[in-house]
Short mmCIF file of C-alpha atoms in Angstrom, two decimals:
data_model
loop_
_atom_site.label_atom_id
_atom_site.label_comp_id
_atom_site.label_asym_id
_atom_site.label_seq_id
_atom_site.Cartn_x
_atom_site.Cartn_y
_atom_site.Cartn_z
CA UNK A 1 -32.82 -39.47 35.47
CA UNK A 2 -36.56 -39.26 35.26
CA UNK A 3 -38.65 -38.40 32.66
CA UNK A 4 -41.68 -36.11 32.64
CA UNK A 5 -44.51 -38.44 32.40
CA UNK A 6 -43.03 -41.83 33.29
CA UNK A 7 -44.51 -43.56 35.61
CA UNK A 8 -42.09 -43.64 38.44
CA UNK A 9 -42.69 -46.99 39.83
CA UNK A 10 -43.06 -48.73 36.24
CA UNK A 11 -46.05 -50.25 34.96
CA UNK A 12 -49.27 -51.19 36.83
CA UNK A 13 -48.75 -55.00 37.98
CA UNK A 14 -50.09 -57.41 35.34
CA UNK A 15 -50.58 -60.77 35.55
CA UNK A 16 -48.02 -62.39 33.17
CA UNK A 17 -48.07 -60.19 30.10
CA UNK A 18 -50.36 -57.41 28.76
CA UNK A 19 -52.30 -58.59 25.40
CA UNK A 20 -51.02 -57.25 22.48
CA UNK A 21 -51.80 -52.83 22.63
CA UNK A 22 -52.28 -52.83 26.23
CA UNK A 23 -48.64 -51.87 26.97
CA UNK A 24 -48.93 -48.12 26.15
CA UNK A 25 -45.75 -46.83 25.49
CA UNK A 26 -46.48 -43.18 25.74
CA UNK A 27 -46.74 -41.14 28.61
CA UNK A 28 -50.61 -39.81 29.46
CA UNK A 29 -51.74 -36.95 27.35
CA UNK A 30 -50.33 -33.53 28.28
CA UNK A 31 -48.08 -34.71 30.51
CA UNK A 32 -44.77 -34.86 28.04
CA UNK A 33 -44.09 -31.41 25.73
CA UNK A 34 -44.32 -32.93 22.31
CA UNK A 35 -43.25 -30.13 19.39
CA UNK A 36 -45.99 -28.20 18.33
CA UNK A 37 -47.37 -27.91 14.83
CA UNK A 38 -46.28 -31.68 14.13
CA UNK A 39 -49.21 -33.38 16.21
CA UNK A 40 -48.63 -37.57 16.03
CA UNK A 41 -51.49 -39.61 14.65
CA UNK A 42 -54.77 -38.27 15.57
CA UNK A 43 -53.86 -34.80 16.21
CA UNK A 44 -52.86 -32.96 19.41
CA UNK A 45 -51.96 -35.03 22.73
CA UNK A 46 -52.39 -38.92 22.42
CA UNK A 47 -56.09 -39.90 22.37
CA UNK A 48 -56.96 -41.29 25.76
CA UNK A 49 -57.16 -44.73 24.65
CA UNK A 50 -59.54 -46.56 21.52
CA UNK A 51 -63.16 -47.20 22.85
CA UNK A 52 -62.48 -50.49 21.21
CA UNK A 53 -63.58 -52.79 24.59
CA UNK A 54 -60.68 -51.22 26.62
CA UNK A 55 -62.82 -50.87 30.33
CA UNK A 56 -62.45 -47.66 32.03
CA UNK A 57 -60.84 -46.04 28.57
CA UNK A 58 -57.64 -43.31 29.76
CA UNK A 59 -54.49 -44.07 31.29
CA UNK A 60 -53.66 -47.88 31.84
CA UNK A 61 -56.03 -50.45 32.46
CA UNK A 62 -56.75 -52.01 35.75
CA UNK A 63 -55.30 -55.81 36.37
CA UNK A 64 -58.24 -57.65 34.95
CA UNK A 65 -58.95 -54.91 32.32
CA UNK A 66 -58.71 -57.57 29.14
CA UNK A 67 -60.17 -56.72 26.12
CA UNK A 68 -63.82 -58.59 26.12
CA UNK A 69 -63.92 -61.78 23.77
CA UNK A 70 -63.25 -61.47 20.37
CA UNK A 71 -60.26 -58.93 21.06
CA UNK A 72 -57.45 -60.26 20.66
CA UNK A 73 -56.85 -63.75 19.73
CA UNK A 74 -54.76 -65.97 21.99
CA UNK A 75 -56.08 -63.46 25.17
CA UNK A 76 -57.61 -64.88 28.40
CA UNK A 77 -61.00 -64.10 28.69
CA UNK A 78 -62.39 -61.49 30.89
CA UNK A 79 -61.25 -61.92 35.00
CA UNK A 80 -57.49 -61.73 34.40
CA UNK A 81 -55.22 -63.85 32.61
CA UNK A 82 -54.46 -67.44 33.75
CA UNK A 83 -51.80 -67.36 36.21
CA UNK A 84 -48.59 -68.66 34.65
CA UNK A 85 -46.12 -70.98 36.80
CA UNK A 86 -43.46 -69.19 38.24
CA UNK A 87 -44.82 -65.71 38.27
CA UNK A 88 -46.82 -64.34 41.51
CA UNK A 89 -49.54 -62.41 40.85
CA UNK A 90 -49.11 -59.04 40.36
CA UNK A 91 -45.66 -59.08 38.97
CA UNK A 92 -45.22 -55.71 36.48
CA UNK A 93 -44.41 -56.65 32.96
CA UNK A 94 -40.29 -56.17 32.41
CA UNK A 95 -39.38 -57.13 36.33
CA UNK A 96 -36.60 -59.51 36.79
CA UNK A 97 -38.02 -63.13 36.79
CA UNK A 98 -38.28 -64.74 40.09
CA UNK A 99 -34.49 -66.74 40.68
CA UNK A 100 -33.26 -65.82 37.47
CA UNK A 101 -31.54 -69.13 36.07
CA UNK A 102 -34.16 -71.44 34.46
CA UNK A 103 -36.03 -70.69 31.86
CA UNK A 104 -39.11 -71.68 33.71
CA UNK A 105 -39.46 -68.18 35.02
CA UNK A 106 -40.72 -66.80 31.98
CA UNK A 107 -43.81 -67.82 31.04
CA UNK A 108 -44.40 -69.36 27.33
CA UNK A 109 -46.98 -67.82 24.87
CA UNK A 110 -49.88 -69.10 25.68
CA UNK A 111 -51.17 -72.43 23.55
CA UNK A 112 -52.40 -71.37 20.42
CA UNK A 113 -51.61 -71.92 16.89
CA UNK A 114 -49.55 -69.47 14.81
CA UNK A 115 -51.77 -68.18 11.81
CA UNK A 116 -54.61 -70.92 12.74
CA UNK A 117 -52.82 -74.05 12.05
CA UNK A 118 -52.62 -77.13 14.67
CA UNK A 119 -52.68 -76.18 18.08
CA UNK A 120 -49.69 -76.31 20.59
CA UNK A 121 -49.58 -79.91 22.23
CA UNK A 122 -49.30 -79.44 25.76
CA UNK A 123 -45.52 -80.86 26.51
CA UNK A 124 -44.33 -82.06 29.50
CA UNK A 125 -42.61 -79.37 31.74
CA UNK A 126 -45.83 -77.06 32.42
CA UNK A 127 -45.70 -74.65 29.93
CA UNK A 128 -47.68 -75.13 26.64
CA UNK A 129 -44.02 -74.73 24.97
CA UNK A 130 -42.74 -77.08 27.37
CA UNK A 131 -39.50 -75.72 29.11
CA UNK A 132 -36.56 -74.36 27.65
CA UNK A 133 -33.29 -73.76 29.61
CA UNK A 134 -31.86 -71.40 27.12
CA UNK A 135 -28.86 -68.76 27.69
CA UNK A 136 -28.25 -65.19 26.75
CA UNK A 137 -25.11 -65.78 24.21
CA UNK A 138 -23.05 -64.60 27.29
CA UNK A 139 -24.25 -67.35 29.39
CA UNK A 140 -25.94 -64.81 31.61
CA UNK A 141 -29.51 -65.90 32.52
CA UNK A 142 -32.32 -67.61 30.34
CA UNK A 143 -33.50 -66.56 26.93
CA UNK A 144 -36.88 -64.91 26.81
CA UNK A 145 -39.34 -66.59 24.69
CA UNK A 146 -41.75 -64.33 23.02
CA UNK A 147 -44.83 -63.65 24.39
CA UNK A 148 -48.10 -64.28 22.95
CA UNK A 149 -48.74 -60.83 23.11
CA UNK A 150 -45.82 -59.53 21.13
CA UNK A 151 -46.22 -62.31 17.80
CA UNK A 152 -49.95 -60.88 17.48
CA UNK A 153 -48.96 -57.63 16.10
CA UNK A 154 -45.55 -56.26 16.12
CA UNK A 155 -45.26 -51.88 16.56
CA UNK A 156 -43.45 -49.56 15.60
CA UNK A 157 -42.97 -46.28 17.58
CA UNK A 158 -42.81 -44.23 14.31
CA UNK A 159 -46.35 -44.10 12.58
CA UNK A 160 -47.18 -41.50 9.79
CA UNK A 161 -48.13 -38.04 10.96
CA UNK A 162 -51.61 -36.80 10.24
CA UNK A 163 -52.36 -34.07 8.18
CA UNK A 164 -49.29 -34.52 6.30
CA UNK A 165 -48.24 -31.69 3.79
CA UNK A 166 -44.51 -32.57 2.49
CA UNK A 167 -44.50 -29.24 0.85
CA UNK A 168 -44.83 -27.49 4.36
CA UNK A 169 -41.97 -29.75 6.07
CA UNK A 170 -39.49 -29.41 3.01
CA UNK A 171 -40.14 -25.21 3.41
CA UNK A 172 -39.74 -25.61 7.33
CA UNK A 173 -36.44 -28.01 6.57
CA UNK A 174 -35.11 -24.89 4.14
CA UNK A 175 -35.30 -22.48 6.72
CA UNK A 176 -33.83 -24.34 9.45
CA UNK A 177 -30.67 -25.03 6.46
CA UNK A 178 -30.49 -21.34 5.93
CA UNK A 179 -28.15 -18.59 7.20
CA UNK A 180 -25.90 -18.91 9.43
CA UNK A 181 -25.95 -22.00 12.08
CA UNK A 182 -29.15 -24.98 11.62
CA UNK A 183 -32.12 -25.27 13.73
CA UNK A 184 -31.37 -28.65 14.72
CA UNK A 185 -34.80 -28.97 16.60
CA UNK A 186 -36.63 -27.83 13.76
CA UNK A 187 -34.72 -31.09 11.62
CA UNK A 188 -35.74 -33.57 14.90
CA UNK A 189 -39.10 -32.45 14.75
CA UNK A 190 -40.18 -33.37 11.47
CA UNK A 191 -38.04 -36.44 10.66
CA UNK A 192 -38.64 -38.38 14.73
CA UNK A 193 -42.86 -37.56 13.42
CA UNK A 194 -42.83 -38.93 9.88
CA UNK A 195 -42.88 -42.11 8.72
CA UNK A 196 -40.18 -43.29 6.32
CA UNK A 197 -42.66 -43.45 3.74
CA UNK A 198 -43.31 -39.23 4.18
CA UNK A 199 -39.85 -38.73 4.79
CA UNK A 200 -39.34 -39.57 0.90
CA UNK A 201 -42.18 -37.74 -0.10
CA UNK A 202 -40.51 -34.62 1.43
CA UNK A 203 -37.47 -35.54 0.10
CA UNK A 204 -39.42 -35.27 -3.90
CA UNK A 205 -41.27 -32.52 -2.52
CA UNK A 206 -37.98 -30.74 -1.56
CA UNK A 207 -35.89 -31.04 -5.06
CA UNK A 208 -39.03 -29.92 -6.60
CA UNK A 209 -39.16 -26.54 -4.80
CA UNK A 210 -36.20 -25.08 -4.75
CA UNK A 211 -34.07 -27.60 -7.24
CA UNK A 212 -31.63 -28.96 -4.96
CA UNK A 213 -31.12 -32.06 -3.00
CA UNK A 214 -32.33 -32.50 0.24
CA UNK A 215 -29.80 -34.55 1.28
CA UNK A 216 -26.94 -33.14 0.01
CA UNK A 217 -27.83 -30.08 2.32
CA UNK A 218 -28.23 -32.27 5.38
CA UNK A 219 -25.07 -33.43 4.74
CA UNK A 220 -22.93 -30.29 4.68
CA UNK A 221 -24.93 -28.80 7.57
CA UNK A 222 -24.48 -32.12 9.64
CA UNK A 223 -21.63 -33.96 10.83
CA UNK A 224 -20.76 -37.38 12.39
CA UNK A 225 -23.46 -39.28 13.95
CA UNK A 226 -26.42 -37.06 13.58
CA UNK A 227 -25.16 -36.88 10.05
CA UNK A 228 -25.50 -41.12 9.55
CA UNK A 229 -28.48 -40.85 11.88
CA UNK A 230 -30.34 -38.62 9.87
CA UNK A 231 -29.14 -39.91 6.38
CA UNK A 232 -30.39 -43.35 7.56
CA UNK A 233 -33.65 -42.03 8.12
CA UNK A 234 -34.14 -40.57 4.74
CA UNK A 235 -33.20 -43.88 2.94
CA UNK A 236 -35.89 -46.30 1.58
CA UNK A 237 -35.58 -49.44 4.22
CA UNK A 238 -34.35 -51.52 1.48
CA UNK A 239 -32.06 -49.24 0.08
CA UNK A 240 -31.16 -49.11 3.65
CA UNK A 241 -30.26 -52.64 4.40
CA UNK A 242 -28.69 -52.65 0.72
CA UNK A 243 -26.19 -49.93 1.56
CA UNK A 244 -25.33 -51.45 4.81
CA UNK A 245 -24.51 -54.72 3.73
CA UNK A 246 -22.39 -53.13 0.97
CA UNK A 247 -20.42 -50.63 3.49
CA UNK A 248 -20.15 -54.22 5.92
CA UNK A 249 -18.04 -55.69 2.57
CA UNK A 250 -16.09 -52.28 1.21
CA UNK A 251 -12.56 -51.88 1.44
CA UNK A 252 -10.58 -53.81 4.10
CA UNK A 253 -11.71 -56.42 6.42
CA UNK A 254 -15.33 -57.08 6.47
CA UNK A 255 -17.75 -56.58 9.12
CA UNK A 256 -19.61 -59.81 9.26
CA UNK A 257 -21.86 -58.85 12.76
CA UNK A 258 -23.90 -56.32 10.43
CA UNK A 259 -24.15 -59.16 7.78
CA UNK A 260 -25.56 -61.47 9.75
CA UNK A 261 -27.99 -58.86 11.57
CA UNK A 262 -29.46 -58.10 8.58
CA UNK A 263 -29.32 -61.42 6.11
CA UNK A 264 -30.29 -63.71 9.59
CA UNK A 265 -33.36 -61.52 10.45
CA UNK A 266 -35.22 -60.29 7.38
CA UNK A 267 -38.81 -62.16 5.76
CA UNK A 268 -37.81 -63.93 2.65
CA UNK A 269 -39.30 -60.26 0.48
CA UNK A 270 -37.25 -58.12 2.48
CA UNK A 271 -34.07 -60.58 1.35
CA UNK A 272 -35.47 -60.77 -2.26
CA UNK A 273 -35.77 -56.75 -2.71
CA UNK A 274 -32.60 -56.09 -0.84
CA UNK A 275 -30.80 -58.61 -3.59
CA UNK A 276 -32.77 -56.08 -6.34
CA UNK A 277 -32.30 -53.46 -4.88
CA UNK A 278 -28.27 -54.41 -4.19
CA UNK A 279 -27.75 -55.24 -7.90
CA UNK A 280 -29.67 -52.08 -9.33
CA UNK A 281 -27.93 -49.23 -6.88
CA UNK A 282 -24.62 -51.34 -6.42
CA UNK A 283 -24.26 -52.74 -9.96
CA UNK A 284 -23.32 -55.80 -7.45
CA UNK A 285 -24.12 -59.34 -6.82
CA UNK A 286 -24.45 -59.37 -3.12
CA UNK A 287 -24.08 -63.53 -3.40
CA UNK A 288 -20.91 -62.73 -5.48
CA UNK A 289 -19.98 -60.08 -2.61
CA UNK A 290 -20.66 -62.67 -0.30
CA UNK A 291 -18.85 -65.07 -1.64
CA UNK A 292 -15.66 -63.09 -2.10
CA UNK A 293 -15.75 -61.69 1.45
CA UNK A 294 -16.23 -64.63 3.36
CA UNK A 295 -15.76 -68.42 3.46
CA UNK A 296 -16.20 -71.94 4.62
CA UNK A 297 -19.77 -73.36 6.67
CA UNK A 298 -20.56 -68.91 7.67
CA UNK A 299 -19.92 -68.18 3.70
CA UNK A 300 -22.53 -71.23 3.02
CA UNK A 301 -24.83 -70.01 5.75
CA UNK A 302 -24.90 -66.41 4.41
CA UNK A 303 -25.57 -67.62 0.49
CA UNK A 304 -28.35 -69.43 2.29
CA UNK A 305 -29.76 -66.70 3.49
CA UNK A 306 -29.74 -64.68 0.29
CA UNK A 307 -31.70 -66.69 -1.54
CA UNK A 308 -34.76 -65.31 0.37
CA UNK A 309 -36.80 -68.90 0.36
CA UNK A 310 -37.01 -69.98 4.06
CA UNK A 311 -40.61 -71.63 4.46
CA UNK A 312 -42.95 -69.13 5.85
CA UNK A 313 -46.01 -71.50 6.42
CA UNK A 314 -47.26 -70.38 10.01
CA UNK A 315 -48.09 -74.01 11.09
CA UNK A 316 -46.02 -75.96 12.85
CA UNK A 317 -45.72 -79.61 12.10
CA UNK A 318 -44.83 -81.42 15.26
CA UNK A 319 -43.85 -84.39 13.69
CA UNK A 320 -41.30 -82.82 11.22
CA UNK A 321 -40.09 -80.57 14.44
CA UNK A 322 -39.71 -84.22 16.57
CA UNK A 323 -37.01 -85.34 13.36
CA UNK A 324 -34.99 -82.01 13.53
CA UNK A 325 -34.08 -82.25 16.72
CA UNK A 326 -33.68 -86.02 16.49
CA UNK A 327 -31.55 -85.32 13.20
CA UNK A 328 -29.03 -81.86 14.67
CA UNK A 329 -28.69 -84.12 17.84
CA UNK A 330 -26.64 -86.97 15.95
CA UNK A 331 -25.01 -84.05 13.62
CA UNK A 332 -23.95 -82.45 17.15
CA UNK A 333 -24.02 -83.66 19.90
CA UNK A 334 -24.50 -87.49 19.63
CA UNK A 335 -21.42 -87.78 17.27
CA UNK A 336 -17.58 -87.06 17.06
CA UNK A 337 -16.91 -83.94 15.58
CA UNK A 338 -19.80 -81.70 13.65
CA UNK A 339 -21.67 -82.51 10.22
CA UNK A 340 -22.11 -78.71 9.85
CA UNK A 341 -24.49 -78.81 6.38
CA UNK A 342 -27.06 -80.82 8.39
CA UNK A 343 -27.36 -77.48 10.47
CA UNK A 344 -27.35 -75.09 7.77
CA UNK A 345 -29.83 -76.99 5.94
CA UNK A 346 -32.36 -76.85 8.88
CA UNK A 347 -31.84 -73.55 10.40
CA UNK A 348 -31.91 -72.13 6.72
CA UNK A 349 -35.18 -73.70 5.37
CA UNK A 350 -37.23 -73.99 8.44
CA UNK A 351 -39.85 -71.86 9.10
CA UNK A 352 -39.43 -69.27 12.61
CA UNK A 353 -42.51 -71.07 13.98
CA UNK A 354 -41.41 -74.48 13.13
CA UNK A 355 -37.57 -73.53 14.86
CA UNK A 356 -39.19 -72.50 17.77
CA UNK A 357 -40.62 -76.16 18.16
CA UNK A 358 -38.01 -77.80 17.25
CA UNK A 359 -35.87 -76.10 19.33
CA UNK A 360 -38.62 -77.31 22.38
CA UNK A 361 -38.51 -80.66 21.19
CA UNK A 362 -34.15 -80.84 20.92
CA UNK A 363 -34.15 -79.87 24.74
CA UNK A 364 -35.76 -83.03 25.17
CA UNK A 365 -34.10 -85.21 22.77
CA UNK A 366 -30.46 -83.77 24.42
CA UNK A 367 -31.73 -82.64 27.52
CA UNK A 368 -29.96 -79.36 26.78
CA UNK A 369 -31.00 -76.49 24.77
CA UNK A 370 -30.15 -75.87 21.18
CA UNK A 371 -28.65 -72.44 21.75
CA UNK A 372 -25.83 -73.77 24.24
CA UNK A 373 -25.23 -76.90 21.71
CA UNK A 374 -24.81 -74.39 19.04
CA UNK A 375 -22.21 -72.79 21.30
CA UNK A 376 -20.53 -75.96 22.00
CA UNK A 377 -20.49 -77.17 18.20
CA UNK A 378 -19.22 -74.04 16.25
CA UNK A 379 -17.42 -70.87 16.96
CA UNK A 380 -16.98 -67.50 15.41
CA UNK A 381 -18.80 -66.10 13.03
CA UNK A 382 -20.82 -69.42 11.82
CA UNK A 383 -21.65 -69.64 16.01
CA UNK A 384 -23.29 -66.11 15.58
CA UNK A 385 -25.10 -66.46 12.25
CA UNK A 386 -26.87 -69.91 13.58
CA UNK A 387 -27.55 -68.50 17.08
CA UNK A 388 -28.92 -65.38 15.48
CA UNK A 389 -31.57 -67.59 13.21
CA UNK A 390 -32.63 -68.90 16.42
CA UNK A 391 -32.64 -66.50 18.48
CA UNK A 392 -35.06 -64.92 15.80
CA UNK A 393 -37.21 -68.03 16.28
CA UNK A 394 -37.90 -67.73 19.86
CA UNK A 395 -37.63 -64.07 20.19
CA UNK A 396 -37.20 -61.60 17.62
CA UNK A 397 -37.34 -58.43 20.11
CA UNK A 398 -35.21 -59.61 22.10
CA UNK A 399 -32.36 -60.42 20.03
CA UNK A 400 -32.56 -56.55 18.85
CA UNK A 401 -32.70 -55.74 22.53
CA UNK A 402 -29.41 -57.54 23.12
CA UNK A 403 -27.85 -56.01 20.12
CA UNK A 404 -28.55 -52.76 21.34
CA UNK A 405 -27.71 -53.33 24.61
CA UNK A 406 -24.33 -54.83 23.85
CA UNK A 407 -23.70 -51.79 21.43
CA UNK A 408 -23.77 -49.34 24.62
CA UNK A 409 -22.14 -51.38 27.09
CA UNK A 410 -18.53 -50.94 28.23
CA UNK A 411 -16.49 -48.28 27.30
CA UNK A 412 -16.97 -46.22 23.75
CA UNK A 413 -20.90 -46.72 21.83
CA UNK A 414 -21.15 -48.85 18.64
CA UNK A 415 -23.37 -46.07 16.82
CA UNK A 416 -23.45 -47.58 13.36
CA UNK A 417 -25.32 -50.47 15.23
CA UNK A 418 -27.33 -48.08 17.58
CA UNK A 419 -28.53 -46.27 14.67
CA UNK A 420 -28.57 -49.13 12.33
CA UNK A 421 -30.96 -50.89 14.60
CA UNK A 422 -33.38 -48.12 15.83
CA UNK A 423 -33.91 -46.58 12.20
CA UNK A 424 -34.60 -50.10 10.64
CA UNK A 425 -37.00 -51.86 13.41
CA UNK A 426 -38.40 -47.83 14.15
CA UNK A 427 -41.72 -48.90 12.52
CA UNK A 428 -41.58 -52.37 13.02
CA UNK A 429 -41.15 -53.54 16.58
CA UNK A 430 -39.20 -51.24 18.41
CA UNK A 431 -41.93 -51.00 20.74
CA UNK A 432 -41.52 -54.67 21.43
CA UNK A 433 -37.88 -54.19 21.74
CA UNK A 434 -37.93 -51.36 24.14
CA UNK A 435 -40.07 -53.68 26.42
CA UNK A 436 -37.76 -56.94 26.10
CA UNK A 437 -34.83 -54.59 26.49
CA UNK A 438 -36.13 -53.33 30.10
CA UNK A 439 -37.24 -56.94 31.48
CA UNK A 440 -33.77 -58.16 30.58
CA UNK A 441 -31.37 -55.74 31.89
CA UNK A 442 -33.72 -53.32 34.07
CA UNK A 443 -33.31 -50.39 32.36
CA UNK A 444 -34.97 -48.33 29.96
CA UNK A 445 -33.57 -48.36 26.48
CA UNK A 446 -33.90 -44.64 26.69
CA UNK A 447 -32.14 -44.38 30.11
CA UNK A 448 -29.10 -46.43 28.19
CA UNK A 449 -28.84 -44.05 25.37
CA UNK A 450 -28.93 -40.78 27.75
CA UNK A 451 -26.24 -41.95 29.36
CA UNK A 452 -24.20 -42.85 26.03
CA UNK A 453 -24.73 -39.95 23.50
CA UNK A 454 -25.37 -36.60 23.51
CA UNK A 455 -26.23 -33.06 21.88
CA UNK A 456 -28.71 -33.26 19.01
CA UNK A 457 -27.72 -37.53 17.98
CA UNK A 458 -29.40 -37.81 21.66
CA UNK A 459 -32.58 -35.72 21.48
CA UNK A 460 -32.95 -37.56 17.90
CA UNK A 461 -33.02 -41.32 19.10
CA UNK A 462 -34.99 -40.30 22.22
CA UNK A 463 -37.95 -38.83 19.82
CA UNK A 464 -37.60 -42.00 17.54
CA UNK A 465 -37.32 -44.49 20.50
CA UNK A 466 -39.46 -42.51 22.76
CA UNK A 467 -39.78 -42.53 26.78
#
């Protein structure tokens, strides 16, 4: 179905990928009926664009309309961007890559060095990442690296609402609670257009009014999955991840796919507060959770993870990245059987930049990608926890894209994961997300969940996701 205010024939063609802000998301002021009284950032409609060097400010910007020097670093300069290998001129952002199967298709970020270390040496295969045959974990099709674009500045498509007043939203919440029946809308409106850090301020702002808990209202006006959607949106992020890694480990059988989601993406602080944060709520030891609830080479891998101390250093050191590869080939590959620890240890120290190298320089070394060796050297849950560290590496978007769009496919909707992952990456990257989700399956994320939910759990995720 079409939206109002969505471009029909998708985006304006682009060479290669827009720079990092140029790939508005929302629709062109006036054109899509957002609630009144709750304006998004900057009041009313959206502003027409920032005079910040955008030529020809309003609606999108024409095919060479870069940002003048000095905008954004790693962006061609003005007259276009370079034109990439394998992608005509002119080809929108999010179409299917010319023949599909190689990785070639999709062009690599563009050389430069992540947070001003040594620059990218040119290796051989045409791309400044050099080529990378990688696979979807189905097999189906190469996986996208992350464009230069998307590592400059991640967004969110929550930001806070101006002219916030948490006293007005808690009364507007208590009316829509009272009486007979809920004003649902009146609940979307304010929580989709405030960001999490509001939401708790309305949640204090609530108790202290009228001496009862916000949430324990929501709760006994709402049921099933606008009930966990809207519960997850009131809780602190951390508190968040905390509460989903303990519901993953409670009672019978454990659900390990949410375990690794959250312990095989997070920054080392994010690990180190959830572990706090676990311990104070919980009165747990998420390692000693961790330990109890899972075993062998994944149960290593996951104690890993928790201790929140991957290197974070933005350079990569080519040389280092060189004896990785050199080093997981003969623990894979170029021997009998698997020496599983020398994985673990790299994929669980390494920094995301420095994984992304090595993974360029192990397709050379094996002359197959470290994704697919992955595949052929483990299986199971271990397979999915390693595959989801690099997957991270190369793409981070895109591996939430997948997760999403694997949650929806097929018969019945995974909503714990639906919701899961479009509360928690809601004002991180799910604008990122949204766009890796359309080039790789052709879709809109939205169109996906339309098709997949309903009632007031749909109109919810399409105000926090957006058109």
């Amino acid at each position: 179905m079409s939206y109002p205010g969505y471009p029909p024939t998708g985006y304006p063609p682009f060479p290669g990928y827009p720079p990092a802000g140029q790939e508005s998301t929302f629709p062109p002021p006036g054109q899509y009926p957002y609630p009144t009284g709750f304006p998004p950032v900057g009041g009313g409609a959206y502003p027409p664009a920032p005079s910040s060097g955008y030529p020809g400010a309003g609606g999108y910007p024409a095919t060479a309309g870069y940002p003048t020097p000095g905008g954004y670093p790693g962006a061609p300069p003005p007259g276009g961007a370079p034109s990439y290998p394998g992608v005509p001129p002119g080809q929108g952002f999010g179409a299917p890559p010319p023949g599909g199967a190689g990785f070639s298709s999709y062009p690599q970020p563009p050389s430069q060095s992540y947070g001003g270390g040594l620059p990218q040496v040119p290796l051989p295969g045409g791309f400044p990442g050099g080529q990378m045959p990688s696979q979807y974990p189905g097999g189906q099709g190469p996986y996208p690296s992350q464009p230069a674009a998307m590592t400059q500045g991640a967004q969110g498509t929550i930001r806070p609402a101006a002219n916030f007043d948490a006293m007005r939203d808690a009364e507007v919440l208590r009316k829509a609670m009272k009486g007979f029946g809920t004003d649902e809308q009146a609940i979307v409106n304010i929580v989709a257009n405030r960001s999490n850090d509001q939401r708790q301020k309305i949640k204090a702002a609530f108790k202290t009014m009228y001496g009862k808990d916000l949430i324990k209202d929501l709760k006994s006006e709402l049921s099933g999955n606008m009930e966990e959607l809207i519960l997850a949106l009131f809780m602190p992020p951390t508190y968040y991840d905390a509460w989903s890694l303990r519901n993953a480990m409670k009672g019978a059988g454990t659900q390990e796919r949410v375990l690794i989601e959250i312990l095989c993406t997070r920054t080392n602080q994010e690990i180190r507060e959830i572990v706090r944060c676990y311990q104070s709520e919980f009165g747990q030891d998420l390692e000693k959770d961790i330990r109890s609830d899972t075993s062998g080479h994944f149960e290593r891998l996951l104690v890993s993870m928790c201790q929140g101390n991957r290197d974070e250093n933005q350079n990569v050191n080519h040389q280092l990245a060189q004896e990785d590869a050199q080093r997981l080939y003969q623990a894979g590959e170029g021997r009998l059987g698997t020496d599983e620890s020398c994985f673990n240890m790299i994929l669980a120290t390494r920094s995301f930049p420095q994984l992304k190298a090595t993974m360029e320089a192990y397709s050379r070394v094996a002359n197959r990608d470290l994704l697919s060796s992955v595949a052929r050297e483990f299986s199971g849950n271990v397979e999915s926890g390693l595959k989801t560290i690099l997957q991270c590496a190369l793409n981070r978007p895109a591996f939430f894209a997948e997760r999403l769009y694997y949650s929806m496919k097929g018969a019945g909707t995974d909503d714990s994961t639906l919701v899961r992952i479009v509360v928690t990456r809601s004002e991180i990257d799910l604008v990122q997300i949204k766009q890796m989700f359309k080039q790789m399956y052709q879709k809109t994320l939205s169109t996906m969940i339309v098709s997949d939910t309903s009632g007031d759990y749909r109109r919810l995720l399409l105000a926090i996701v957006g058109q």
